[in-house]
PDB file of C-alpha atoms in Angstrom:
ATOM      1  CA  ALA A  13      85.412 120.937 107.680  1.00  0.00           C
ATOM      2  CA  GLN A  14      88.853 119.118 107.909  1.00  0.00           C
ATOM      3  CA  THR A  15      91.318 119.600 105.268  1.00  0.00           C
ATOM      4  CA  VAL A  16      94.864 118.364 104.791  1.00  0.00           C
ATOM      5  CA  THR A  17      97.404 120.450 102.355  1.00  0.00           C
ATOM      6  CA  GLN A  18     100.876 118.763 101.359  1.00  0.00           C
ATOM      7  CA  SER A  19     102.072 121.767  99.489  1.00  0.00           C
ATOM      8  CA  GLN A  20     105.075 119.863  97.629  1.00  0.00           C
ATOM      9  CA  PRO A  21     103.767 117.516  94.636  1.00  0.00           C
ATOM     10  CA  GLU A  22     107.189 116.488  94.627  1.00  0.00           C
ATOM     11  CA  MET A  23     110.555 115.931  96.830  1.00  0.00           C
ATOM     12  CA  SER A  24     113.392 113.900  96.080  1.00  0.00           C
ATOM     13  CA  VAL A  25     116.542 113.290  98.321  1.00  0.00           C
ATOM     14  CA  GLN A  26     120.335 111.920  97.808  1.00  0.00           C
ATOM     15  CA  GLU A  27     120.492 107.902  99.579  1.00  0.00           C
ATOM     16  CA  ALA A  28     121.510 108.572 103.278  1.00  0.00           C
ATOM     17  CA  GLU A  29     120.081 112.727 103.400  1.00  0.00           C
ATOM     18  CA  THR A  30     117.425 113.770 105.158  1.00  0.00           C
ATOM     19  CA  VAL A  31     114.384 115.064 103.866  1.00  0.00           C
ATOM     20  CA  THR A  32     110.908 116.787 105.155  1.00  0.00           C
ATOM     21  CA  LEU A  33     107.489 116.309 103.805  1.00  0.00           C
ATOM     22  CA  SER A  34     105.622 118.948 105.018  1.00  0.00           C
ATOM     23  CA  CYS A  35     101.631 119.175 105.653  1.00  0.00           C
ATOM     24  CA  THR A  36      99.235 121.469 107.051  1.00  0.00           C
ATOM     25  CA  TYR A  37      95.923 120.615 108.188  1.00  0.00           C
ATOM     26  CA  ASP A  38      93.035 122.207 109.327  1.00  0.00           C
ATOM     27  CA  THR A  39      90.358 121.284 112.137  1.00  0.00           C
ATOM     28  CA  SER A  40      87.453 122.459 114.571  1.00  0.00           C
ATOM     29  CA  GLU A  41      87.724 119.607 116.435  1.00  0.00           C
ATOM     30  CA  SER A  42      90.635 119.959 120.233  1.00  0.00           C
ATOM     31  CA  ASP A  43      91.438 116.049 119.882  1.00  0.00           C
ATOM     32  CA  TYR A  44      92.273 114.446 117.048  1.00  0.00           C
ATOM     33  CA  TYR A  45      95.178 111.582 115.480  1.00  0.00           C
ATOM     34  CA  LEU A  46      97.205 112.685 112.451  1.00  0.00           C
ATOM     35  CA  PHE A  47      99.147 110.008 110.126  1.00  0.00           C
ATOM     36  CA  TRP A  48     101.614 109.268 107.507  1.00  0.00           C
ATOM     37  CA  TYR A  49     100.849 106.721 105.113  1.00  0.00           C
ATOM     38  CA  LYS A  50     103.534 105.254 102.647  1.00  0.00           C
ATOM     39  CA  GLN A  51     102.365 104.051  99.135  1.00  0.00           C
ATOM     40  CA  PRO A  52     105.038 102.585  97.167  1.00  0.00           C
ATOM     41  CA  PRO A  53     104.618 101.187  93.641  1.00  0.00           C
ATOM     42  CA  SER A  54     102.704  98.545  94.716  1.00  0.00           C
ATOM     43  CA  ARG A  55     100.286 101.148  95.851  1.00  0.00           C
ATOM     44  CA  GLN A  56     100.154  99.078  99.191  1.00  0.00           C
ATOM     45  CA  MET A  57      99.146 101.779 101.689  1.00  0.00           C
ATOM     46  CA  ILE A  58     101.243 101.458 104.781  1.00  0.00           C
ATOM     47  CA  LEU A  59     101.211 103.201 108.123  1.00  0.00           C
ATOM     48  CA  VAL A  60     104.476 105.087 108.600  1.00  0.00           C
ATOM     49  CA  ILE A  61     103.734 106.807 111.805  1.00  0.00           C
ATOM     50  CA  ARG A  62     100.976 108.489 113.932  1.00  0.00           C
ATOM     51  CA  GLN A  63     100.391 111.223 116.460  1.00  0.00           C
ATOM     52  CA  GLU A  64      97.885 111.877 119.041  1.00  0.00           C
ATOM     53  CA  ALA A  65      97.141 115.719 119.048  1.00  0.00           C
ATOM     54  CA  TYR A  66      97.125 115.509 122.698  1.00  0.00           C
ATOM     55  CA  LYS A  67     100.134 114.260 122.964  1.00  0.00           C
ATOM     56  CA  GLN A  68     102.628 117.167 122.867  1.00  0.00           C
ATOM     57  CA  GLN A  69     106.117 114.911 122.122  1.00  0.00           C
ATOM     58  CA  ASN A  70     106.764 114.381 118.550  1.00  0.00           C
ATOM     59  CA  ALA A  71     106.032 111.222 117.501  1.00  0.00           C
ATOM     60  CA  THR A  72     109.243 109.063 116.163  1.00  0.00           C
ATOM     61  CA  GLU A  73     110.035 105.335 114.535  1.00  0.00           C
ATOM     62  CA  ASN A  74     112.886 104.710 113.921  1.00  0.00           C
ATOM     63  CA  ARG A  75     114.533 106.865 110.903  1.00  0.00           C
ATOM     64  CA  PHE A  76     111.137 108.685 110.441  1.00  0.00           C
ATOM     65  CA  SER A  77     110.034 111.272 113.248  1.00  0.00           C
ATOM     66  CA  VAL A  78     107.357 114.513 113.028  1.00  0.00           C
ATOM     67  CA  ASN A  79     107.567 117.694 114.086  1.00  0.00           C
ATOM     68  CA  PHE A  80     104.063 118.298 115.426  1.00  0.00           C
ATOM     69  CA  GLN A  81     102.918 122.102 115.922  1.00  0.00           C
ATOM     70  CA  LYS A  82      99.324 121.710 116.964  1.00  0.00           C
ATOM     71  CA  ALA A  83      99.179 125.880 116.911  1.00  0.00           C
ATOM     72  CA  ALA A  84     100.451 126.083 113.729  1.00  0.00           C
ATOM     73  CA  LYS A  85      98.509 123.073 112.383  1.00  0.00           C
ATOM     74  CA  SER A  86     101.424 121.810 111.242  1.00  0.00           C
ATOM     75  CA  PHE A  87     102.748 118.335 111.055  1.00  0.00           C
ATOM     76  CA  SER A  88     105.673 117.459 109.076  1.00  0.00           C
ATOM     77  CA  LEU A  89     107.441 114.012 108.389  1.00  0.00           C
ATOM     78  CA  LYS A  90     111.177 113.475 108.538  1.00  0.00           C
ATOM     79  CA  ILE A  91     112.995 110.884 107.017  1.00  0.00           C
ATOM     80  CA  SER A  92     116.519 110.418 108.040  1.00  0.00           C
ATOM     81  CA  ASP A  93     119.812 108.269 106.629  1.00  0.00           C
ATOM     82  CA  SER A  94     117.126 107.522 103.378  1.00  0.00           C
ATOM     83  CA  GLN A  95     117.251 104.959 101.361  1.00  0.00           C
ATOM     84  CA  LEU A  96     116.084 103.660  98.517  1.00  0.00           C
ATOM     85  CA  GLY A  97     113.080 101.923  99.940  1.00  0.00           C
ATOM     86  CA  ASP A  98     111.512 104.826 101.295  1.00  0.00           C
ATOM     87  CA  ALA A  99     111.092 106.099  97.505  1.00  0.00           C
ATOM     88  CA  ALA A 100     107.000 106.133  97.647  1.00  0.00           C
ATOM     89  CA  MET A 101     104.044 108.649  97.848  1.00  0.00           C
ATOM     90  CA  TYR A 102     103.581 110.114 100.986  1.00  0.00           C
ATOM     91  CA  PHE A 103     100.232 111.036 102.536  1.00  0.00           C
ATOM     92  CA  CYS A 104      99.328 113.048 105.233  1.00  0.00           C
ATOM     93  CA  ALA A 105      96.130 112.141 106.780  1.00  0.00           C
ATOM     94  CA  LEU A 106      93.521 113.317 109.768  1.00  0.00           C
ATOM     95  CA  GLY A 107      91.546 111.549 111.384  1.00  0.00           C
ATOM     96  CA  GLY A 108      88.705 112.716 114.419  1.00  0.00           C
ATOM     97  CA  GLN A 109      88.068 110.374 117.168  1.00  0.00           C
ATOM     98  CA  GLY A 110      85.708 107.494 117.652  1.00  0.00           C
ATOM     99  CA  GLY A 111      85.133 104.228 115.068  1.00  0.00           C
ATOM    100  CA  SER A 112      83.879 105.908 112.371  1.00  0.00           C
ATOM    101  CA  GLU A 113      85.264 108.880 112.026  1.00  0.00           C
ATOM    102  CA  LYS A 114      86.927 109.440 108.322  1.00  0.00           C
ATOM    103  CA  LEU A 115      90.705 109.770 107.510  1.00  0.00           C
ATOM    104  CA  VAL A 116      90.958 112.968 105.394  1.00  0.00           C
ATOM    105  CA  PHE A 117      94.185 112.532 103.135  1.00  0.00           C
ATOM    106  CA  GLY A 118      96.382 115.487 101.732  1.00  0.00           C
ATOM    107  CA  LYS A 119      96.962 115.209  97.937  1.00  0.00           C
ATOM    108  CA  GLY A 120     100.533 113.753  98.780  1.00  0.00           C
ATOM    109  CA  THR A 121     104.092 113.870  98.161  1.00  0.00           C
ATOM    110  CA  LYS A 122     106.135 111.729  95.855  1.00  0.00           C
ATOM    111  CA  LEU A 123     109.644 110.655  96.961  1.00  0.00           C
ATOM    112  CA  THR A 124     112.582 109.969  95.063  1.00  0.00           C
ATOM    113  CA  VAL A 125     115.424 108.819  96.224  1.00  0.00           C
ATOM    114  CA  ASN A 126     118.652 109.510  94.232  1.00  0.00           C
ATOM    115  CA  PRO A 127     121.416 106.562  94.542  1.00  0.00           C
TER     116      PRO A 127
ATOM    117  CA  GLY B  23      99.880  92.310 113.221  1.00  0.00           C
ATOM    118  CA  ALA B  24      96.833  94.652 111.772  1.00  0.00           C
ATOM    119  CA  VAL B  25      96.978  92.732 108.246  1.00  0.00           C
ATOM    120  CA  VAL B  26      94.295  93.543 105.725  1.00  0.00           C
ATOM    121  CA  SER B  27      93.497  91.540 102.633  1.00  0.00           C
ATOM    122  CA  GLN B  28      91.315  91.766  99.638  1.00  0.00           C
ATOM    123  CA  HIS B  29      90.026  89.585  96.872  1.00  0.00           C
ATOM    124  CA  PRO B  30      90.632  89.790  94.227  1.00  0.00           C
ATOM    125  CA  SER B  31      93.747  92.039  93.659  1.00  0.00           C
ATOM    126  CA  TRP B  32      92.883  92.270  89.976  1.00  0.00           C
ATOM    127  CA  VAL B  33      89.549  91.797  88.111  1.00  0.00           C
ATOM    128  CA  ILE B  34      88.174  92.106  84.391  1.00  0.00           C
ATOM    129  CA  CYS B  35      85.164  92.102  83.577  1.00  0.00           C
ATOM    130  CA  LYS B  36      82.449  93.222  80.924  1.00  0.00           C
ATOM    131  CA  SER B  37      79.926  95.872  80.663  1.00  0.00           C
ATOM    132  CA  GLY B  38      77.193  95.232  82.696  1.00  0.00           C
ATOM    133  CA  THR B  39      78.058  92.791  85.179  1.00  0.00           C
ATOM    134  CA  SER B  40      78.514  93.057  88.435  1.00  0.00           C
ATOM    135  CA  VAL B  41      81.700  92.474  90.563  1.00  0.00           C
ATOM    136  CA  LYS B  42      82.339  91.516  94.440  1.00  0.00           C
ATOM    137  CA  ILE B  43      85.293  92.342  96.071  1.00  0.00           C
ATOM    138  CA  GLU B  44      86.370  91.388  99.766  1.00  0.00           C
ATOM    139  CA  CYS B  45      88.023  92.873 102.448  1.00  0.00           C
ATOM    140  CA  ARG B  46      89.245  90.509 105.357  1.00  0.00           C
ATOM    141  CA  SER B  47      91.064  91.372 108.808  1.00  0.00           C
ATOM    142  CA  LEU B  48      93.181  88.427 109.351  1.00  0.00           C
ATOM    143  CA  ASP B  49      94.123  89.086 112.947  1.00  0.00           C
ATOM    144  CA  PHE B  50      91.818  91.432 114.407  1.00  0.00           C
ATOM    145  CA  GLN B  51      88.108  92.436 114.907  1.00  0.00           C
ATOM    146  CA  ALA B  52      86.874  95.531 112.604  1.00  0.00           C
ATOM    147  CA  THR B  53      83.942  97.338 114.071  1.00  0.00           C
ATOM    148  CA  THR B  54      84.751  99.502 111.156  1.00  0.00           C
ATOM    149  CA  MET B  55      85.709  98.842 107.364  1.00  0.00           C
ATOM    150  CA  PHE B  56      86.090 101.763 104.778  1.00  0.00           C
ATOM    151  CA  TRP B  57      85.868 101.357 101.298  1.00  0.00           C
ATOM    152  CA  TYR B  58      88.427 104.237  98.912  1.00  0.00           C
ATOM    153  CA  ARG B  59      88.656 104.684  95.034  1.00  0.00           C
ATOM    154  CA  GLN B  60      92.170 105.789  94.107  1.00  0.00           C
ATOM    155  CA  PHE B  61      92.379 107.233  90.475  1.00  0.00           C
ATOM    156  CA  PRO B  62      95.977 107.199  88.909  1.00  0.00           C
ATOM    157  CA  LYS B  63      98.525 109.848  90.641  1.00  0.00           C
ATOM    158  CA  GLN B  64      95.616 111.162  92.893  1.00  0.00           C
ATOM    159  CA  SER B  65      94.713 110.559  96.663  1.00  0.00           C
ATOM    160  CA  LEU B  66      92.727 108.268  98.280  1.00  0.00           C
ATOM    161  CA  MET B  67      88.342 109.328  97.877  1.00  0.00           C
ATOM    162  CA  LEU B  68      86.054 108.008 100.796  1.00  0.00           C
ATOM    163  CA  MET B  69      83.477 106.340  99.361  1.00  0.00           C
ATOM    164  CA  ALA B  70      81.689 104.904 102.154  1.00  0.00           C
ATOM    165  CA  THR B  71      81.936 103.403 105.734  1.00  0.00           C
ATOM    166  CA  SER B  72      80.524 100.577 106.979  1.00  0.00           C
ATOM    167  CA  ASN B  73      79.672  99.269 110.361  1.00  0.00           C
ATOM    168  CA  GLU B  74      79.248  95.731 111.502  1.00  0.00           C
ATOM    169  CA  GLY B  75      75.862  94.642 111.591  1.00  0.00           C
ATOM    170  CA  SER B  76      74.606  98.179 110.361  1.00  0.00           C
ATOM    171  CA  LYS B  77      73.713  99.702 107.384  1.00  0.00           C
ATOM    172  CA  ALA B  78      76.558 101.713 105.290  1.00  0.00           C
ATOM    173  CA  THR B  79      77.720 105.402 105.588  1.00  0.00           C
ATOM    174  CA  TYR B  80      77.834 106.780 102.164  1.00  0.00           C
ATOM    175  CA  GLU B  81      79.743 110.082 101.023  1.00  0.00           C
ATOM    176  CA  GLN B  82      77.799 112.711  98.925  1.00  0.00           C
ATOM    177  CA  GLY B  83      77.807 111.612  95.206  1.00  0.00           C
ATOM    178  CA  VAL B  84      78.762 107.720  95.673  1.00  0.00           C
ATOM    179  CA  GLU B  85      75.253 105.931  94.407  1.00  0.00           C
ATOM    180  CA  LYS B  86      74.787 103.721  97.036  1.00  0.00           C
ATOM    181  CA  ASP B  87      72.134 101.111  94.597  1.00  0.00           C
ATOM    182  CA  LYS B  88      75.840 100.646  92.528  1.00  0.00           C
ATOM    183  CA  PHE B  89      78.548  99.994  95.367  1.00  0.00           C
ATOM    184  CA  LEU B  90      76.550  97.758  97.579  1.00  0.00           C
ATOM    185  CA  ILE B  91      78.635  97.292 101.092  1.00  0.00           C
ATOM    186  CA  ASN B  92      77.951  94.551 103.418  1.00  0.00           C
ATOM    187  CA  HIS B  93      79.827  94.148 106.531  1.00  0.00           C
ATOM    188  CA  ALA B  94      78.166  90.822 108.256  1.00  0.00           C
ATOM    189  CA  SER B  95      81.221  89.703 110.923  1.00  0.00           C
ATOM    190  CA  LEU B  96      83.539  91.341 112.046  1.00  0.00           C
ATOM    191  CA  THR B  97      86.254  90.254 109.916  1.00  0.00           C
ATOM    192  CA  LEU B  98      84.588  90.723 106.783  1.00  0.00           C
ATOM    193  CA  SER B  99      83.362  93.460 104.485  1.00  0.00           C
ATOM    194  CA  THR B 100      82.093  93.351 100.896  1.00  0.00           C
ATOM    195  CA  LEU B 101      81.740  96.200  98.329  1.00  0.00           C
ATOM    196  CA  THR B 102      79.743  94.997  94.364  1.00  0.00           C
ATOM    197  CA  VAL B 103      80.018  96.455  91.665  1.00  0.00           C
ATOM    198  CA  THR B 104      77.224  96.202  90.038  1.00  0.00           C
ATOM    199  CA  SER B 105      75.952  97.177  86.259  1.00  0.00           C
ATOM    200  CA  ALA B 106      79.758  98.059  86.132  1.00  0.00           C
ATOM    201  CA  HIS B 107      80.511 100.333  83.063  1.00  0.00           C
ATOM    202  CA  PRO B 108      84.229 101.503  82.056  1.00  0.00           C
ATOM    203  CA  GLU B 109      83.591 104.177  84.300  1.00  0.00           C
ATOM    204  CA  ASP B 110      83.619 102.437  87.379  1.00  0.00           C
ATOM    205  CA  SER B 111      87.163 100.658  86.338  1.00  0.00           C
ATOM    206  CA  SER B 112      89.385 102.504  89.212  1.00  0.00           C
ATOM    207  CA  PHE B 113      92.010 101.279  91.823  1.00  0.00           C
ATOM    208  CA  TYR B 114      89.757  99.990  94.818  1.00  0.00           C
ATOM    209  CA  ILE B 115      90.801  99.997  98.512  1.00  0.00           C
ATOM    210  CA  CYS B 116      89.222  99.073 101.933  1.00  0.00           C
ATOM    211  CA  SER B 117      91.026  99.920 105.322  1.00  0.00           C
ATOM    212  CA  ALA B 118      89.968  98.531 108.582  1.00  0.00           C
ATOM    213  CA  ARG B 119      89.796 100.225 111.571  1.00  0.00           C
ATOM    214  CA  ASP B 120      90.914  97.506 115.044  1.00  0.00           C
ATOM    215  CA  GLY B 121      88.465  98.179 117.456  1.00  0.00           C
ATOM    216  CA  VAL B 122      89.983  96.750 120.437  1.00  0.00           C
ATOM    217  CA  TRP B 123      94.054  97.681 120.473  1.00  0.00           C
ATOM    218  CA  GLY B 124      94.443  99.983 117.235  1.00  0.00           C
ATOM    219  CA  GLY B 125      92.789 103.555 118.527  1.00  0.00           C
ATOM    220  CA  ASP B 126      92.004 105.154 115.305  1.00  0.00           C
ATOM    221  CA  THR B 127      94.037 103.750 112.955  1.00  0.00           C
ATOM    222  CA  GLN B 128      93.391 102.394 110.350  1.00  0.00           C
ATOM    223  CA  TYR B 129      95.200  99.861 108.470  1.00  0.00           C
ATOM    224  CA  PHE B 130      94.407  98.959 104.299  1.00  0.00           C
ATOM    225  CA  GLY B 131      94.331  96.329 102.523  1.00  0.00           C
ATOM    226  CA  PRO B 132      96.553  95.970  99.356  1.00  0.00           C
ATOM    227  CA  GLY B 133      93.495  97.150  96.762  1.00  0.00           C
ATOM    228  CA  THR B 134      92.036  95.783  94.013  1.00  0.00           C
ATOM    229  CA  ARG B 135      92.099  96.693  90.323  1.00  0.00           C
ATOM    230  CA  LEU B 136      88.932  96.592  88.335  1.00  0.00           C
ATOM    231  CA  THR B 137      88.539  97.311  84.658  1.00  0.00           C
ATOM    232  CA  VAL B 138      85.854  96.845  82.753  1.00  0.00           C
ATOM    233  CA  LEU B 139      85.489  96.370  79.403  1.00  0.00           C
TER     234      LEU B 139
END
């Protein structure tokens, strides 16, 4: 069975600082995808970043980057120059290949950004 | 691109009535759509996976006769909560997979808050 673990229920960061959210996962698949989704108070799930497991290069999207360690099954999210609008729940998700493959979500990390 | 809408965003109904929630992919064709349920301060719980033109696949513990899913076209899936009861009150979220350009990324709708009185 596939599992995703987010060990930090809550995190806080000062505006303009950097924060890293942790995620570990377990899967027996060799090809899979990893995602970070953001859920602000509006509850709209927003894709933050996506990583294909076969790619060694870590994905980057502007201020968001990941540290993907395949052997360790670790997939952390780094947010640089944190902004007030980054405050949200962040969910790590694991997905398999194929159209009907489900996403397995972690329990989420609530990020607070302090001004 | 990759916009998913849900309607209604909020619905209140009486116990025993049925409620239909629509999920539409606005700018792409979604061969697969997913329905989730989210309780306050919790993660998303997958209820079912629907593929266009075929029967939905329900997760263990989800009542098929209570949560009817129809995926009649590549841009529309509906979830009908039949004979709703207060315990069905929740936040329901759909997602859609862009089968042509989006790889295996799921894009989410804004959710529907259901309150059953």
